[in-house]
XYZ file of C-alpha atoms in Angstrom:
519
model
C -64.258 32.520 -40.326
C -67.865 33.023 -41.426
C -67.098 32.069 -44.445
C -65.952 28.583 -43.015
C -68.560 28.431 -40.481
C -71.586 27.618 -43.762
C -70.133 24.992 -45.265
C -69.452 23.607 -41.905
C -73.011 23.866 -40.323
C -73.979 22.548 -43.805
C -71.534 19.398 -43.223
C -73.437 18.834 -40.027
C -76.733 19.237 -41.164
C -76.201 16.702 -44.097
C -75.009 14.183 -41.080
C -77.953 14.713 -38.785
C -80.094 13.912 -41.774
C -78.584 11.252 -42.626
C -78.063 9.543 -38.982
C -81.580 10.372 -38.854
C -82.488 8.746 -42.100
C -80.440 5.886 -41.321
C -82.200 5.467 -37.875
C -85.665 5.620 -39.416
C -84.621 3.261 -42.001
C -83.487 0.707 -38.845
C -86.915 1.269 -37.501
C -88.429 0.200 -40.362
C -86.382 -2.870 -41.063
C -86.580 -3.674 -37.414
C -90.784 -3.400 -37.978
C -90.371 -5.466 -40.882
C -87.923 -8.115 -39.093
C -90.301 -9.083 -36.243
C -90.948 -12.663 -37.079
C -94.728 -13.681 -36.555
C -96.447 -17.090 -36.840
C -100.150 -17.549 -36.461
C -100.595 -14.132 -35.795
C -98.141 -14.063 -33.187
C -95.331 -12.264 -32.725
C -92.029 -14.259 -32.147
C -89.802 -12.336 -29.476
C -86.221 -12.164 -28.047
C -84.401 -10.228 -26.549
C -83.491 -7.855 -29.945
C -86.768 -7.605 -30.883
C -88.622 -7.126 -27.613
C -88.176 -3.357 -27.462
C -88.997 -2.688 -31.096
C -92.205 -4.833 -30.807
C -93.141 -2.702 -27.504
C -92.468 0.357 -29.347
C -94.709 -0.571 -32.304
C -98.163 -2.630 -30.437
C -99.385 -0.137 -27.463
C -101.117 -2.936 -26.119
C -98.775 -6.265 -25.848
C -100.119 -9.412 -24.608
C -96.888 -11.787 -23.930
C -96.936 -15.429 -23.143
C -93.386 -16.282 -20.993
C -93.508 -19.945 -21.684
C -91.762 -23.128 -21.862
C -92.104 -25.709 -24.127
C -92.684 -29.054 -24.162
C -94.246 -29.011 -21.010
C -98.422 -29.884 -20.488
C -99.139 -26.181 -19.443
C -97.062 -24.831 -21.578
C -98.755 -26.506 -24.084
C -102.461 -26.003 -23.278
C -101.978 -22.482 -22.603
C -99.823 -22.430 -26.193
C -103.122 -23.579 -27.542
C -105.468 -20.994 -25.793
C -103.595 -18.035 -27.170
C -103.167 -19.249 -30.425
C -107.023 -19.237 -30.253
C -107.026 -16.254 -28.441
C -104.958 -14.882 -31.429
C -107.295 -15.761 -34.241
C -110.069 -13.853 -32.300
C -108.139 -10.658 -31.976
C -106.673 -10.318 -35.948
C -107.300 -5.933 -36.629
C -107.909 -5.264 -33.070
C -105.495 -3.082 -30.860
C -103.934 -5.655 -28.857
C -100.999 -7.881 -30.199
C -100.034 -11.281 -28.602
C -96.701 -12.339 -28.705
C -94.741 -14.756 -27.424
C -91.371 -15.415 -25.480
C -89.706 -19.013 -24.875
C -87.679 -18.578 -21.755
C -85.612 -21.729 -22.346
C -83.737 -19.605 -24.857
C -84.311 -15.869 -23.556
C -83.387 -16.592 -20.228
C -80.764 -13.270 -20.186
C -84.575 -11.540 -21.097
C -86.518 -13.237 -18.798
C -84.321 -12.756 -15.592
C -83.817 -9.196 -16.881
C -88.060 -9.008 -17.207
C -88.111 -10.653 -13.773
C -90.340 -13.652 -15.148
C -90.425 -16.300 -12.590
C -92.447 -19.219 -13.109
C -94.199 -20.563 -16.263
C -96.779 -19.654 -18.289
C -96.341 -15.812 -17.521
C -98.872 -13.908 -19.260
C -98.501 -9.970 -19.030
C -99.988 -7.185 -20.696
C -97.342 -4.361 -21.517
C -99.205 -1.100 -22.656
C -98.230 1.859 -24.431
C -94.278 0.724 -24.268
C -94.196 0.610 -20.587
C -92.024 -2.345 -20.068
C -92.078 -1.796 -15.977
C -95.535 -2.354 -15.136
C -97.176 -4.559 -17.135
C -100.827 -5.821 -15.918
C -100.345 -9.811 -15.122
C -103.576 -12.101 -17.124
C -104.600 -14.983 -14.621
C -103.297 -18.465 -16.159
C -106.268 -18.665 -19.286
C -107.588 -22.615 -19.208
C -108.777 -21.487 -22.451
C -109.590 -18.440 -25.253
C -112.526 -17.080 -23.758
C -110.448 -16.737 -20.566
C -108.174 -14.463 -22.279
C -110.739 -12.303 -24.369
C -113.001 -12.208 -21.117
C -110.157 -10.824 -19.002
C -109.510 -7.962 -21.895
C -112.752 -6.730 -21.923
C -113.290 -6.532 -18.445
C -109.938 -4.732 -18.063
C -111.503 -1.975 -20.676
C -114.462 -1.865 -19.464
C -116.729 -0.925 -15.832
C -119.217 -2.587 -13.421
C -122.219 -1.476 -15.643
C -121.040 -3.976 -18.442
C -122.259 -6.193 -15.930
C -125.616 -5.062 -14.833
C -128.579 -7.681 -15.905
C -132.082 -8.554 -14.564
C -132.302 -11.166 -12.594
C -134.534 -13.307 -15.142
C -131.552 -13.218 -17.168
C -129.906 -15.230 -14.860
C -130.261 -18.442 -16.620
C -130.429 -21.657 -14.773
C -126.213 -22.661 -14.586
C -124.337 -25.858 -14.601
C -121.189 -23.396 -13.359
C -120.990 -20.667 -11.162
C -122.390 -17.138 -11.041
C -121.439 -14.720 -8.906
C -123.918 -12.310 -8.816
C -123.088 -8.610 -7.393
C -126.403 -6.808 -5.154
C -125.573 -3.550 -4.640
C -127.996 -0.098 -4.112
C -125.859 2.069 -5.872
C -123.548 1.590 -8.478
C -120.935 4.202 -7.615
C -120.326 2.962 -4.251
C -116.377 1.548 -3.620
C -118.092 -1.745 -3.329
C -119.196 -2.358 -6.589
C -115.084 -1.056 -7.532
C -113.867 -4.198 -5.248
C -116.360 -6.452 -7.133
C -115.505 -5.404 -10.525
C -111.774 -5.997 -9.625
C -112.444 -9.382 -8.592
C -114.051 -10.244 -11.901
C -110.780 -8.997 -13.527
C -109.167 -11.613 -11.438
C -111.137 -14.476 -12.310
C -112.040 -14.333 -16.028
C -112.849 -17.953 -15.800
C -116.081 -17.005 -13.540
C -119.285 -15.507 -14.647
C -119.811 -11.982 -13.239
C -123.045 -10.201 -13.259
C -124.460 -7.166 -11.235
C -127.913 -6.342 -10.640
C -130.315 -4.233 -8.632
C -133.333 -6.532 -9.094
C -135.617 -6.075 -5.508
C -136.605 -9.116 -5.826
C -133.444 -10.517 -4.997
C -133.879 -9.595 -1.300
C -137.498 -11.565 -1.232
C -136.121 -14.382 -3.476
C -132.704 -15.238 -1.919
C -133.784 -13.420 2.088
C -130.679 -11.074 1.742
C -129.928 -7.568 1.969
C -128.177 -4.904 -0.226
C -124.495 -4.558 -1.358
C -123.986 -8.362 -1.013
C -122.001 -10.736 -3.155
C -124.229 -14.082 -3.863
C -122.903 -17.018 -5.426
C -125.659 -19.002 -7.787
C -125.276 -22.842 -9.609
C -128.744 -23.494 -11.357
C -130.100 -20.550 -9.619
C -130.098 -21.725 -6.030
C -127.858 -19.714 -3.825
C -124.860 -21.650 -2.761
C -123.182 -18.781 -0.467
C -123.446 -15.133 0.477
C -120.801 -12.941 1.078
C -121.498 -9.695 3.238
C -119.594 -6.749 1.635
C -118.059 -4.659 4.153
C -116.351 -1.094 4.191
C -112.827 -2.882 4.669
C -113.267 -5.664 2.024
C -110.172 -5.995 0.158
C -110.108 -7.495 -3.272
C -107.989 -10.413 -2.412
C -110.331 -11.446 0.326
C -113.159 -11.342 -2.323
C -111.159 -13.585 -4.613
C -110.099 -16.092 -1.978
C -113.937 -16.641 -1.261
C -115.368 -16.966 -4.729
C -112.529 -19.046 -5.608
C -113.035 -21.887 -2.718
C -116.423 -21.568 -3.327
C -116.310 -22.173 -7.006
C -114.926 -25.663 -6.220
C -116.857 -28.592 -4.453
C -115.865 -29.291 -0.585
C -113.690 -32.164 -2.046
C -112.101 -32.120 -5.400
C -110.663 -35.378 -6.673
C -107.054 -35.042 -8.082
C -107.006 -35.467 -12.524
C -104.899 -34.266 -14.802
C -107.877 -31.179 -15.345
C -107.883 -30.411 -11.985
C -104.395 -29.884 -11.070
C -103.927 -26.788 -12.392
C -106.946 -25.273 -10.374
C -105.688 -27.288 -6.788
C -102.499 -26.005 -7.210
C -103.591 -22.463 -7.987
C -106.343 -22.232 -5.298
C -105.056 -19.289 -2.422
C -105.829 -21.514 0.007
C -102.445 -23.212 1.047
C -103.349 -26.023 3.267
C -104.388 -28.930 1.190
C -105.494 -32.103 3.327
C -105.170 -35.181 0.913
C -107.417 -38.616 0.882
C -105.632 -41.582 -0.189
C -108.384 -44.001 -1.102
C -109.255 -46.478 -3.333
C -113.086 -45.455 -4.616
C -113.736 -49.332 -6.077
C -113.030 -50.284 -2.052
C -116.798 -51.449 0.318
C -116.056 -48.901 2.707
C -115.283 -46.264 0.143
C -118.920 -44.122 0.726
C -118.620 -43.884 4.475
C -115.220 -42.585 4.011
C -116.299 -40.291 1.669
C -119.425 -38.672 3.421
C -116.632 -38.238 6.318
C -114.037 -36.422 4.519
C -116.676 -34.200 2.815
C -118.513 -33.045 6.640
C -115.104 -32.446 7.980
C -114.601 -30.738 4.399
C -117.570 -28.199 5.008
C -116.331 -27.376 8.211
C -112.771 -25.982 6.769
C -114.091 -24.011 3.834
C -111.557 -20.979 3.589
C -108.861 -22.893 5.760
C -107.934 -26.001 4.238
C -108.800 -27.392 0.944
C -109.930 -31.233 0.698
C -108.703 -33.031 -1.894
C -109.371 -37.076 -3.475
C -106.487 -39.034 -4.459
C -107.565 -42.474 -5.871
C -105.115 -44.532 -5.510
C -106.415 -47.103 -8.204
C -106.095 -44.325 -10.691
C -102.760 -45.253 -12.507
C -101.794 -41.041 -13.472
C -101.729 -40.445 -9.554
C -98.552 -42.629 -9.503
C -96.421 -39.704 -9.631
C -98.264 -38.061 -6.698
C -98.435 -40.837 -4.750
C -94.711 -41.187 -4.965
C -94.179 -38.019 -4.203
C -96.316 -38.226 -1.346
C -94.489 -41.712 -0.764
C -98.032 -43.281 0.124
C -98.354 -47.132 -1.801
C -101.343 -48.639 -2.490
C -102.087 -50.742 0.107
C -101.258 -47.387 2.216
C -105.133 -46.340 1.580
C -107.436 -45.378 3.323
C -104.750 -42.785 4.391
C -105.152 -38.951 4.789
C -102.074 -36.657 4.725
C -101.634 -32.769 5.259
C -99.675 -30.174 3.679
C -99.072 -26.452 3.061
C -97.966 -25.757 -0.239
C -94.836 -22.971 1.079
C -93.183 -25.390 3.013
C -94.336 -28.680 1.589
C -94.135 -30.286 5.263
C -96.354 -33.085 5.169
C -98.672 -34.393 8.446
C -100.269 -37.790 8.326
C -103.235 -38.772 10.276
C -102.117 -42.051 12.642
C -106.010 -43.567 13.089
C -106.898 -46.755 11.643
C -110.515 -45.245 11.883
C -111.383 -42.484 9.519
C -114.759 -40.821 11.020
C -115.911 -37.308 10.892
C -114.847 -36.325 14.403
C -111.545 -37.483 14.002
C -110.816 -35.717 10.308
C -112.252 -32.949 12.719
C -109.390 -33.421 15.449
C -106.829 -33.735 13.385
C -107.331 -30.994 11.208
C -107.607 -28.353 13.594
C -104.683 -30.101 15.781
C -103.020 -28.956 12.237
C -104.254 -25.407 12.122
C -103.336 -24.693 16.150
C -99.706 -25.778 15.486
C -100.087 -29.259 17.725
C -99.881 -31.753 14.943
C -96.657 -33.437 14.582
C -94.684 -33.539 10.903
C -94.765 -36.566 9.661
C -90.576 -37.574 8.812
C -89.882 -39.597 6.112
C -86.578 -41.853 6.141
C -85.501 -44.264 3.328
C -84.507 -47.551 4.987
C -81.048 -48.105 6.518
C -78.397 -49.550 3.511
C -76.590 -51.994 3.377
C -72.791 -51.382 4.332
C -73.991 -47.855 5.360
C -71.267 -46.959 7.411
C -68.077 -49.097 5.428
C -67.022 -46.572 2.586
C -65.273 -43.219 3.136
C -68.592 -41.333 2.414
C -71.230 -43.013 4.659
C -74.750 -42.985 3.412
C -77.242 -41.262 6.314
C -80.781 -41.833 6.113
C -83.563 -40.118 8.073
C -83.033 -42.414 10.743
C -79.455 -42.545 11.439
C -78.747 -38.369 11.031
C -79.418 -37.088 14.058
C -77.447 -40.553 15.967
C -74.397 -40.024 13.790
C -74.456 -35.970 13.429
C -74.925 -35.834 16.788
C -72.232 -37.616 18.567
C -70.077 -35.457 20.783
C -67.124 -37.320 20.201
C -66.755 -37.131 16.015
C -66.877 -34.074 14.151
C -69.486 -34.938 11.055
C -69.275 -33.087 7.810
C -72.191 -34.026 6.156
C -73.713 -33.295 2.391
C -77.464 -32.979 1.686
C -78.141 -33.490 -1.731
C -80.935 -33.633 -4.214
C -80.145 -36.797 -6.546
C -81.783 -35.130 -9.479
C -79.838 -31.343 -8.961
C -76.471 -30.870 -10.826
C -75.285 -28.683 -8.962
C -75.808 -31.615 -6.088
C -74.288 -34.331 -8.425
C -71.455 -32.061 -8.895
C -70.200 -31.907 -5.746
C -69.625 -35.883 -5.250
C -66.632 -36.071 -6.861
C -64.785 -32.953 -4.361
C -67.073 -35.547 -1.301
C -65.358 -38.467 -1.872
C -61.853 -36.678 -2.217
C -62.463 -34.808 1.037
C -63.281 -38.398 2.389
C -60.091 -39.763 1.318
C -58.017 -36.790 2.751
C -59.381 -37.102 6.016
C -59.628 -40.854 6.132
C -56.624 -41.575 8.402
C -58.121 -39.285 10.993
C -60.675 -41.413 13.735
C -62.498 -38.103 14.971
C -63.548 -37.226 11.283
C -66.677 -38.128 9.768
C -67.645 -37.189 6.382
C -71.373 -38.176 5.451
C -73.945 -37.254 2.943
C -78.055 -37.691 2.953
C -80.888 -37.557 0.174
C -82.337 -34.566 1.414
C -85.693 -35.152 -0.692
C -86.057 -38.682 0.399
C -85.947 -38.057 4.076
C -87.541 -35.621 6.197
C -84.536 -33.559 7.725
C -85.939 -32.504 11.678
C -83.699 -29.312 12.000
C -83.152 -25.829 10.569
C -81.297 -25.698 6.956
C -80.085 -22.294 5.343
C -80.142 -21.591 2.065
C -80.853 -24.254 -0.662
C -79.132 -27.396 -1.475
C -76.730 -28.852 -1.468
C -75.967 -27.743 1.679
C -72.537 -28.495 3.394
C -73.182 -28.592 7.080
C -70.515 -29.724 9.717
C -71.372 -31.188 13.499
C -68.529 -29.974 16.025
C -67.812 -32.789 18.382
C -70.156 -31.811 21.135
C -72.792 -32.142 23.810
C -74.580 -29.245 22.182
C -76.023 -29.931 19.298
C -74.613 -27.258 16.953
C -74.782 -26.929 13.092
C -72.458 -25.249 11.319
C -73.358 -24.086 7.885
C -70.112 -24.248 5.078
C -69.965 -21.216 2.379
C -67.016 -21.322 1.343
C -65.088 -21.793 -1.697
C -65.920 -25.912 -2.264
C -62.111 -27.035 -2.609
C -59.975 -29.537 -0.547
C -57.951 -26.664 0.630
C -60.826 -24.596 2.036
C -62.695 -27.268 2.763
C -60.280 -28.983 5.248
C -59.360 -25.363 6.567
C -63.007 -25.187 7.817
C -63.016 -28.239 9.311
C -59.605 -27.676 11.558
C -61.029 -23.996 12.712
C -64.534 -25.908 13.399
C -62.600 -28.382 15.440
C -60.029 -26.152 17.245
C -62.785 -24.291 18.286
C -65.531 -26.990 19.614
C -62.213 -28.207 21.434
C -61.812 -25.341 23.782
C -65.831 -25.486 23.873
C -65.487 -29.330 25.019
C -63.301 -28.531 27.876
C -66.000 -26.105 29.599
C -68.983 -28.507 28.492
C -66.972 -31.689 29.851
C -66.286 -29.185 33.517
C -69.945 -28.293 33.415
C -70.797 -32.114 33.232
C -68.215 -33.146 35.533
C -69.975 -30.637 38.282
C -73.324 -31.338 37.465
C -72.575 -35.188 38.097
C -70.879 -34.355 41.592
C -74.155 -32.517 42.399
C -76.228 -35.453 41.388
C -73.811 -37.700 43.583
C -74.262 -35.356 46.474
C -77.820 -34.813 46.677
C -78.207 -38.725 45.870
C -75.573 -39.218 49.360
C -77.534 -36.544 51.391
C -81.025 -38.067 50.631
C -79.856 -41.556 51.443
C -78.463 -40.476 54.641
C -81.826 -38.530 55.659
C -83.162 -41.567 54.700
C -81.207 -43.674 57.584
C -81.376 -41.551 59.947
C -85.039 -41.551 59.636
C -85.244 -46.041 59.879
């Protein structure tokens, strides 16, 4: 048995060494197979691991192509790239239109993602800010290697600046504060940063210590008063309001920087800036502007600019619309529009913080009534005939909202018109659908579209939400339960009504008879 027991450890060891060998080999072809182009690496899903494995500090751009941010931020890391040739960190890139089994696995959601994976850690990755160019990139690496005191200057080195400085004045250097600020700067790589513990500061500017000032051409443009409980993202919300004017006008360079700013409530002027009473408008929209800093953030939309077409069509505003202010909030895209044919400051003023306290009303938006609306099996609702038709307690309404330009919308026509035609002989049955992204839809929706919602045959105004299988079979199923049930409902509601009306009868009897014997 001993005797056996060499050769057979020896048999084993020759395997281990050459799964081993084998392995390393794969390693090195797997090094040698990551494809690179500008001096960036070229990843998928294969090759993701390996390239993780080999670079202990991965920069990745998630992106898509063929879109305008895709490309501009395409053309900063290239640049970005060049810079970085011998240095520790690789760049590499990922096209999610092709990975997308890599990016949902990553959890990339939204394009350009730019993360930083270090030392092979592929579950938390430090995310870059969206670069608007090189510098951006190479600014936010440095800063993420190195402390505050990279930062510390005199303040005669604070040249006189077309863009903004924000300037850190703390006593000591050590302090948590001076932690926050440096985090902030890692935040906003686009921003100058600078620290300094210049006296003179507190005769030339009239502040005091650990304060955060912000400087264009050396005159001070805001202060921010650091306090024991300042979180970073507060810090960042400030600097970043404040490194935009009051009122930004809407171009294709600053889109990217509206739709990125933290603050959520954008209140848009329609306006055409070649119009006589363009100025006055103006110097209105900017007070009323100063006096939301932080809360809402003013925006210019000229409507004589032929690239805003696409906004103003979102927005559904036409040119003849202007002067014309609407507000929105970015998470729920509801839209408010101010009804005033005047446009002063007091009344920006009004409605504005109508908007804030929850009074303003929503504007709804309803495509006009077609033609033959109501003639084919599946009748065409607008904004203005959904509730009237939905709501009529003696049909039961099946409707579809749709977005035209979702497939998964589009696909479910075909199985709409078929449920149409099964239930066509039956009088009680209405089956409707509705653009849901051409008119405003006043009433709670779950989940995302299309959405199959039915109306039971009632006084109440109930909504029943379909999640079914999407067949005839289930479909129609549904529907009968829906009914059968709203029917035994319809009995009490029509018993409640009947009473109420016998009480209205009565009282109206009794006060008519006080009423004689009083003549």
């Amino acid at each position: 048995m001993e005797k056996l027991g060499l050769p057979l450890l020896g048999a084993i060891l020759f395997c281990l060494c050459v799964f081993v060998a084998a392995d390393t080999q794969s390693d090195l072809q797997g090094d040698k197979a990551l494809p690179e182009k500008d001096g960036i690496l070229q990843l998928e899903k294969r090759n993701f691991k390996r390239a993780l494995k080999k670079h202990k500090q991965l920069l990745v751009n998630f992106y898509t192509p063929l879109t305008a941010e895709g490309h501009r931020v395409a053309a900063a890391f290239k640049a970005a790239a060049a810079e970085l040739q011998g240095s520790e960190v690789k760049l590499a890139v990922v096209d999610v239109t092709k990975e997308k089994e890599l990016a949902k696995k990553l959890n990339v959601s939204g394009q350009p993602t730019i993360r930083l994976y270090l030392s092979g850690d592929i579950t938390n990755p430090a995310l870059c800010p969206v670069p608007q160019s090189s510098a951006s990139i190479l600014i936010w690496l440095q800063r993420r290697a190195g402390s505050a005191a990279d930062l510390i200057v005199d303040l005669s080195q604070l040249e006189a600046s077309e863009e903004l400085t924000v300037v850190g004045f703390f006593k000591e250097l050590n302090h948590e504060y001076v932690q926050v600020f440096y985090a902030a700067a890692i935040e906003l790589p686009e921003i100058r940063f600078a620290v300094t513990q210049d006296e003179e500061v507190i005769s030339k500017y009239s502040v005091t210590q650990d304060v955060v000032l912000l400087l264009k051409k050396s005159q001070l443009i805001e202060t921010y008063k650091m306090r024991p409980e300042t979180p970073k993202e507060e810090l960042v919300v400030f600097i970043s309001v404040y490194q935009m004017d009051p009122v930004t006008e809407y171009s294709g360079q600053t889109a990217s920087q509206i739709l990125g700013s933290p603050v959520l409530n954008h209140a848009l002027l329609f306006v055409n800036k070649s119009s006589e009473d363009f100025r006055e408008i103006f110097s209105a929209f900017h007070s009323a502007a100063e006096a939301f800093r932080l809360k809402i953030l003013f925006v210019l939309v000229n409507v004589d600019e032929h690239r805003n077409g696409r906004l103003m069509e979102y927005f559904r505003v036409r040119h003849f619309d202007a002067p014309h202010i609407r507000l929105v909030n970015l998470t729920d895209q509801v839209t408010y529009q101010l009804l005033s044919e005047a446009l002063d400051v007091g009344i920006i003023k009004q409605f504005c913080q109508s908007y804030l306290e929850g009074k303003a009303k929503p504007k709804l938006m309803s495509e006009p009534i077609p033609e033959g609306w109501d003639e084919k099996p599946v009748k065409e609702l607008v904004g203005m005939t959904l509730e009237k038709v939905a709501f009529n307690p003696n049909k039961t309404v099946f409707v579809l909202f749709y977005l035209p330009y979702s497939e998964k919308s589009r696909a479910v026509f075909p199985l709409w018109e078929e449920l149409a035609e099964a239930v066509r002989d039956r009088e009680d049955v209405v089956i409707a659908r509705i653009d849901a992204s051409a008119n405003d839809i006043n009433m709670s929706m779950q989940g995302s579209y299309p959405s199959l919602c039915l109306f039971p045959a009632l006084y109440a105004e109930r909504v029943v939400v379909y999640t079914g299988k999407r067949n005839i079979k289930d479909l129609v199923k549904f529907m009968d339960k829906e009914m059968k049930k709203a029917k035994k409902d319809r009995v009490k509601e029509d018993e409640d009504r009947r009473k109420y009306i016998e009480a209205l009868k009565a009282e109206e009897a009794k006060n008519q008879n006080q009423t004689k014997d009083e003549l």
